[in-house]
Short mmCIF file of C-alpha atoms in Angstrom, two decimals:
data_model
loop_
_atom_site.label_atom_id
_atom_site.label_comp_id
_atom_site.label_asym_id
_atom_site.label_seq_id
_atom_site.Cartn_x
_atom_site.Cartn_y
_atom_site.Cartn_z
CA UNK A 1 4.44 15.82 8.25
CA UNK A 2 2.38 14.66 5.12
CA UNK A 3 -0.41 12.62 6.32
CA UNK A 4 -4.11 11.73 4.48
CA UNK A 5 -6.99 11.90 5.91
CA UNK A 6 -9.46 9.48 4.60
CA UNK A 7 -13.58 10.19 4.97
CA UNK A 8 -15.71 8.23 6.11
CA UNK A 9 -14.08 5.67 8.04
CA UNK A 10 -17.22 3.30 7.15
CA UNK A 11 -19.86 3.56 4.05
CA UNK A 12 -23.06 1.25 4.02
CA UNK A 13 -25.10 1.33 0.79
CA UNK A 14 -27.19 0.27 -1.01
CA UNK A 15 -27.04 -1.47 -4.79
CA UNK A 16 -27.57 1.88 -6.69
CA UNK A 17 -26.88 3.96 -4.32
CA UNK A 18 -24.23 6.11 -5.71
CA UNK A 19 -21.67 8.46 -3.32
CA UNK A 20 -18.83 9.79 -2.38
CA UNK A 21 -15.53 8.86 -0.76
CA UNK A 22 -13.49 11.73 -0.44
CA UNK A 23 -8.86 12.09 1.24
CA UNK A 24 -8.38 14.88 2.28
CA UNK A 25 -4.17 15.73 2.16
CA UNK A 26 -0.91 17.49 2.74
CA UNK A 27 2.35 17.21 1.65
CA UNK A 28 5.02 18.26 0.97
CA UNK A 29 4.76 18.42 -3.16
CA UNK A 30 2.68 15.61 -4.32
CA UNK A 31 4.61 13.25 -7.44
CA UNK A 32 0.99 11.46 -7.24
CA UNK A 33 -1.68 11.13 -5.40
CA UNK A 34 -3.06 7.13 -5.20
CA UNK A 35 -5.85 4.81 -5.05
CA UNK A 36 -6.29 1.40 -3.65
CA UNK A 37 -9.15 -1.38 -3.33
CA UNK A 38 -8.47 -4.30 -0.71
CA UNK A 39 -10.17 -6.77 0.13
CA UNK A 40 -10.16 -8.70 3.57
CA UNK A 41 -7.60 -10.14 4.21
CA UNK A 42 -5.43 -9.02 1.05
CA UNK A 43 -2.74 -7.14 -0.02
CA UNK A 44 -4.59 -3.40 -2.04
CA UNK A 45 -4.76 -3.60 -5.84
CA UNK A 46 -4.33 -0.47 -7.93
CA UNK A 47 -6.83 1.76 -9.21
CA UNK A 48 -5.94 5.05 -10.59
CA UNK A 49 -3.66 8.01 -10.43
CA UNK A 50 -3.99 11.79 -9.83
CA UNK A 51 -0.71 13.07 -10.65
CA UNK A 52 -1.98 17.09 -11.38
CA UNK A 53 -5.29 19.55 -9.29
CA UNK A 54 -7.97 19.06 -12.27
CA UNK A 55 -7.95 14.90 -12.90
CA UNK A 56 -10.37 12.98 -13.38
CA UNK A 57 -10.35 8.98 -14.23
CA UNK A 58 -12.67 6.88 -14.92
CA UNK A 59 -12.32 2.70 -14.62
CA UNK A 60 -16.37 1.09 -14.46
CA UNK A 61 -18.32 2.03 -11.84
CA UNK A 62 -15.65 4.85 -10.08
CA UNK A 63 -14.78 7.63 -11.28
CA UNK A 64 -11.31 9.74 -9.73
CA UNK A 65 -10.75 13.40 -8.74
CA UNK A 66 -7.88 15.25 -7.28
CA UNK A 67 -8.07 19.13 -6.71
CA UNK A 68 -5.09 20.81 -4.43
CA UNK A 69 -6.15 19.30 -1.20
CA UNK A 70 -8.16 16.20 -2.00
CA UNK A 71 -9.70 14.12 -3.95
CA UNK A 72 -12.97 11.98 -4.56
CA UNK A 73 -13.88 8.56 -5.28
CA UNK A 74 -17.60 8.75 -6.40
CA UNK A 75 -18.96 5.18 -7.21
CA UNK A 76 -22.29 4.77 -9.11
CA UNK A 77 -24.61 2.11 -8.93
CA UNK A 78 -22.29 0.63 -7.17
CA UNK A 79 -22.51 -3.19 -6.88
CA UNK A 80 -21.60 -5.81 -4.13
CA UNK A 81 -18.48 -6.86 -5.06
CA UNK A 82 -17.84 -3.03 -4.85
CA UNK A 83 -17.34 -3.85 -1.25
CA UNK A 84 -14.30 -3.64 0.24
CA UNK A 85 -11.63 -0.04 2.37
CA UNK A 86 -10.39 1.62 -0.34
CA UNK A 87 -6.95 3.35 0.40
CA UNK A 88 -6.18 6.17 -1.01
CA UNK A 89 -1.83 6.89 -0.58
CA UNK A 90 0.32 10.02 -1.49
CA UNK A 91 3.91 10.10 -3.20
CA UNK A 92 6.00 13.30 -2.53
CA UNK A 93 8.75 14.82 -4.58
CA UNK A 94 11.56 14.37 -3.84
CA UNK A 95 15.15 12.69 -4.72
CA UNK A 96 14.22 9.59 -4.42
CA UNK A 97 11.80 8.92 -8.03
CA UNK A 98 10.24 4.99 -6.86
CA UNK A 99 8.69 7.24 -3.66
CA UNK A 100 7.28 5.64 -0.45
CA UNK A 101 3.33 5.83 -0.50
CA UNK A 102 1.92 7.89 2.90
CA UNK A 103 -1.64 5.63 3.41
CA UNK A 104 -4.83 7.28 4.61
CA UNK A 105 -6.44 5.54 7.41
CA UNK A 106 -9.25 3.57 4.84
CA UNK A 107 -12.39 4.07 3.55
CA UNK A 108 -14.68 0.78 4.72
CA UNK A 109 -16.84 0.21 1.65
CA UNK A 110 -20.11 -1.55 1.84
CA UNK A 111 -22.85 -2.27 -0.19
CA UNK A 112 -26.26 -3.63 -0.12
CA UNK A 113 -28.44 -5.56 -2.34
CA UNK B 1 -0.32 -10.41 -15.60
CA UNK B 2 2.63 -9.94 -13.63
CA UNK B 3 2.60 -10.28 -10.03
CA UNK B 4 4.54 -9.90 -6.73
CA UNK B 5 4.46 -12.69 -5.19
CA UNK B 6 5.08 -13.39 -1.49
CA UNK B 7 6.13 -16.63 0.87
CA UNK B 8 4.57 -17.31 3.16
CA UNK B 9 1.23 -16.28 3.66
CA UNK B 10 1.08 -16.80 7.44
CA UNK B 11 3.62 -17.42 9.67
CA UNK B 12 3.70 -17.75 13.42
CA UNK B 13 6.95 -17.33 15.39
CA UNK B 14 7.83 -17.35 19.08
CA UNK B 15 9.11 -13.59 20.12
CA UNK B 16 12.42 -12.63 19.96
CA UNK B 17 12.97 -16.04 17.35
CA UNK B 18 14.29 -14.87 14.10
CA UNK B 19 11.81 -14.85 10.89
CA UNK B 20 12.17 -13.75 6.70
CA UNK B 21 9.18 -12.78 4.82
CA UNK B 22 10.60 -13.82 0.37
CA UNK B 23 9.46 -11.49 -2.30
CA UNK B 24 9.80 -12.42 -5.77
CA UNK B 25 8.39 -8.35 -7.30
CA UNK B 26 7.19 -8.42 -10.82
CA UNK B 27 10.46 -8.62 -12.88
CA UNK B 28 10.95 -5.70 -14.60
CA UNK B 29 10.79 -3.43 -11.83
CA UNK B 30 13.53 -1.07 -10.33
CA UNK B 31 11.70 -0.34 -6.86
CA UNK B 32 10.92 -2.85 -4.34
CA UNK B 33 9.07 -1.98 -1.02
CA UNK B 34 7.85 -3.64 1.98
CA UNK B 35 4.75 -2.16 4.24
CA UNK B 36 3.00 -2.99 7.42
CA UNK B 37 -0.34 -3.24 8.69
CA UNK B 38 -1.21 -4.25 12.09
CA UNK B 39 -4.79 -5.42 12.47
CA UNK B 40 -7.01 -2.01 12.06
CA UNK B 41 -4.85 -0.33 11.30
CA UNK B 42 -3.22 2.11 8.25
CA UNK B 43 -0.95 0.71 5.86
CA UNK B 44 2.87 2.51 6.77
CA UNK B 45 6.13 2.03 4.58
CA UNK B 46 9.01 0.87 6.03
CA UNK B 47 11.44 0.37 4.06
CA UNK B 48 12.54 1.32 0.17
CA UNK B 49 15.03 -0.52 -2.36
CA UNK B 50 16.59 0.53 -5.18
CA UNK B 51 19.98 -0.19 -7.03
CA UNK B 52 20.31 -3.51 -4.65
CA UNK B 53 20.70 -0.84 -1.30
CA UNK B 54 18.23 1.02 0.83
CA UNK B 55 16.44 4.18 -0.26
CA UNK B 56 14.87 4.98 2.16
CA UNK B 57 13.37 4.03 5.70
CA UNK B 58 11.05 4.53 8.55
CA UNK B 59 11.82 4.67 11.54
CA UNK B 60 10.08 1.42 12.37
CA UNK B 61 12.42 0.48 10.54
CA UNK B 62 15.22 0.07 13.42
CA UNK B 63 18.32 -2.40 13.03
CA UNK B 64 16.30 -5.98 14.21
CA UNK B 65 14.89 -4.85 10.14
CA UNK B 66 16.89 -6.11 6.79
CA UNK B 67 16.34 -6.13 2.96
CA UNK B 68 18.09 -8.14 0.75
CA UNK B 69 17.86 -9.48 -2.40
CA UNK B 70 20.14 -11.87 -2.77
CA UNK B 71 19.55 -13.08 -6.22
CA UNK B 72 18.18 -11.52 -9.61
CA UNK B 73 14.12 -11.90 -8.47
CA UNK B 74 13.82 -12.61 -4.99
CA UNK B 75 13.68 -9.15 -2.06
CA UNK B 76 13.66 -10.58 1.82
CA UNK B 77 12.87 -8.94 4.74
CA UNK B 78 14.35 -10.50 7.79
CA UNK B 79 13.39 -9.31 11.45
CA UNK B 80 16.21 -10.57 13.76
CA UNK B 81 14.35 -10.71 17.20
CA UNK B 82 10.72 -11.16 17.43
CA UNK B 83 8.36 -8.60 19.05
CA UNK B 84 5.04 -9.29 19.40
CA UNK B 85 3.89 -5.47 17.99
CA UNK B 86 5.36 -7.14 15.43
CA UNK B 87 2.49 -9.39 14.96
CA UNK B 88 1.34 -7.53 11.61
CA UNK B 89 0.13 -7.93 7.68
CA UNK B 90 3.58 -7.50 5.67
CA UNK B 91 3.41 -6.09 1.98
CA UNK B 92 6.12 -6.41 -0.69
CA UNK B 93 5.36 -3.76 -2.81
CA UNK B 94 7.30 -2.88 -6.28
CA UNK B 95 7.72 -0.44 -9.03
CA UNK B 96 9.04 0.92 -12.45
CA UNK B 97 10.37 4.98 -12.68
CA UNK B 98 7.76 7.09 -11.59
CA UNK B 99 4.81 4.21 -11.54
CA UNK B 100 2.23 2.77 -9.78
CA UNK B 101 3.13 -0.06 -7.38
CA UNK B 102 1.48 -2.67 -6.84
CA UNK B 103 1.69 -5.32 -4.14
CA UNK B 104 1.59 -9.03 -3.44
CA UNK B 105 -1.25 -10.85 -1.25
CA UNK B 106 0.58 -10.29 2.38
CA UNK B 107 2.41 -12.21 4.67
CA UNK B 108 0.08 -12.51 7.65
CA UNK B 109 3.04 -12.38 10.65
CA UNK B 110 1.51 -13.84 14.63
CA UNK B 111 4.08 -14.25 16.83
CA UNK B 112 3.61 -16.14 19.97
#
């Protein structure tokens, strides 16, 4: 069964304190791994797509990496506005080119000034 | 910037009533989805829709649920006889071929 597990469930950082979020996955043929940001009461906001092991993507203070079993979201020198829940999702290969997303439970990040 | 639009933002309904949640996906997208998120839980896939038919559905998407694309822009989710456990945030999403999905801001459904 395709599954995504994120850790930690919650992370509290001081402004400027870098850290990493983990996403472990098992999937029957990975088409893509996605990172989203979700603010309270809002829909997921797309951040990155990773397709193959060794791939890296960066956006401002965020950097996502991918291995065959997990992905990391590295946050460098975070600011309070980075506070949100970060969701990891995988899409499996199949006949359907659209492809449903299987989400992890998210990591709730809080950055204090 | 194009976005997925959902209405209403909040719907309160009595148990047993029918509700229709509405979505306007991004205009050139081909795949449309509904997901739900019960408070404090994961975002869960309900159904995907392509070329005017359901392409995949989850175990959650039973006979009380249906989807429709009544015209060239709207995409709807109907829940025929709501239950208390249907209370959740419902998200519509859309994407083009093999690309990231964009989500709407959600409809909070409260069944009382």
